[in-house]
């Protein structure tokens, strides 16, 4: 797709310490565009209904926007999300800066 998107997702199991890499095609990034959309897609697909927000079934997702790393003012955005222990629903936040690059 672009030079900034590597079509890979790093998964880290915090219980076992095991790391795996999932490959994604360009269509995935064209559809979800990074950021909150990838957080929402991952939560909907992988966190079962009724999962404990503080349990091992929840996902803590860090993702960058598709413009992260480009030399454009205000373009580098990152999102973090998970199932919220406060509401039991979708919780996410977004920040600017160089973290996503």
XYZ file of C-alpha atoms in Angstrom:
101
model
C 0.000 0.000 0.000
C 2.295 2.789 1.220
C 5.844 2.778 2.464
C 4.658 3.272 6.061
C 2.339 0.250 6.153
C 4.253 -3.009 6.507
C 1.146 -5.276 6.432
C 2.169 -6.961 9.667
C 0.651 -7.126 13.138
C 2.805 -8.109 16.111
C 0.936 -10.089 18.759
C 2.410 -10.471 22.245
C 0.882 -12.941 24.720
C 1.580 -11.331 28.089
C 0.861 -14.599 29.919
C 3.442 -16.709 28.079
C 5.689 -14.008 26.600
C 5.261 -15.558 23.138
C 5.336 -13.236 20.115
C 3.833 -13.952 16.698
C 3.505 -11.900 13.524
C 0.290 -11.893 11.473
C 0.428 -10.829 7.835
C -2.374 -8.649 6.443
C -3.021 -7.703 2.838
C -3.399 -4.191 1.441
C -7.182 -4.604 1.371
C -7.278 -4.745 5.182
C -5.567 -1.355 5.523
C -7.588 0.185 2.700
C -10.745 -0.912 4.498
C -9.850 0.019 8.090
C -7.289 2.827 7.505
C -5.427 2.275 10.810
C -6.087 3.854 14.184
C -9.436 3.366 15.913
C -10.808 1.280 13.045
C -8.211 -1.446 13.586
C -8.867 -1.322 17.345
C -12.624 -1.735 16.773
C -12.184 -4.543 14.222
C -9.833 -6.484 16.500
C -12.113 -6.136 19.533
C -15.215 -7.213 17.595
C -13.488 -10.247 16.077
C -11.373 -11.471 18.986
C -12.926 -10.500 22.336
C -15.908 -12.718 23.197
C -19.118 -11.222 24.535
C -19.023 -11.300 28.322
C -15.212 -11.451 28.514
C -13.680 -10.033 31.685
C -12.122 -6.639 30.798
C -9.237 -7.408 33.175
C -8.902 -11.033 32.060
C -6.691 -12.765 29.494
C -9.413 -12.780 26.796
C -9.288 -8.992 26.475
C -6.905 -7.355 24.000
C -4.821 -4.232 24.586
C -4.294 -2.840 21.101
C -1.706 -0.259 20.040
C -1.942 0.942 16.452
C -0.781 3.853 14.356
C -2.645 5.804 11.730
C -1.825 5.380 8.065
C 0.000 8.718 7.912
C 2.281 8.021 10.897
C 5.918 8.681 10.116
C 5.223 11.113 7.275
C 6.704 14.588 7.356
C 3.309 16.274 7.707
C 2.423 18.451 10.666
C -0.236 16.765 12.830
C -0.385 13.618 10.682
C 1.283 11.156 13.051
C -1.511 9.718 15.216
C -1.633 6.601 17.377
C -4.580 4.848 18.998
C -4.791 2.527 22.007
C -7.901 0.566 22.894
C -9.396 -2.366 24.791
C -12.615 -3.512 26.411
C -13.167 -0.975 29.177
C -13.320 -2.179 32.805
C -15.335 0.961 33.648
C -18.192 0.460 31.174
C -17.653 -3.038 29.758
C -17.768 -1.487 26.279
C -15.289 -0.260 23.716
C -12.665 2.103 25.094
C -10.061 3.887 23.010
C -7.911 6.977 23.011
C -5.865 8.720 20.388
C -2.693 10.782 20.642
C -0.364 12.694 18.382
C 3.405 12.757 18.412
C 6.151 10.449 17.212
C 5.083 7.241 19.034
C 3.409 5.716 15.965
C 6.383 6.461 13.744
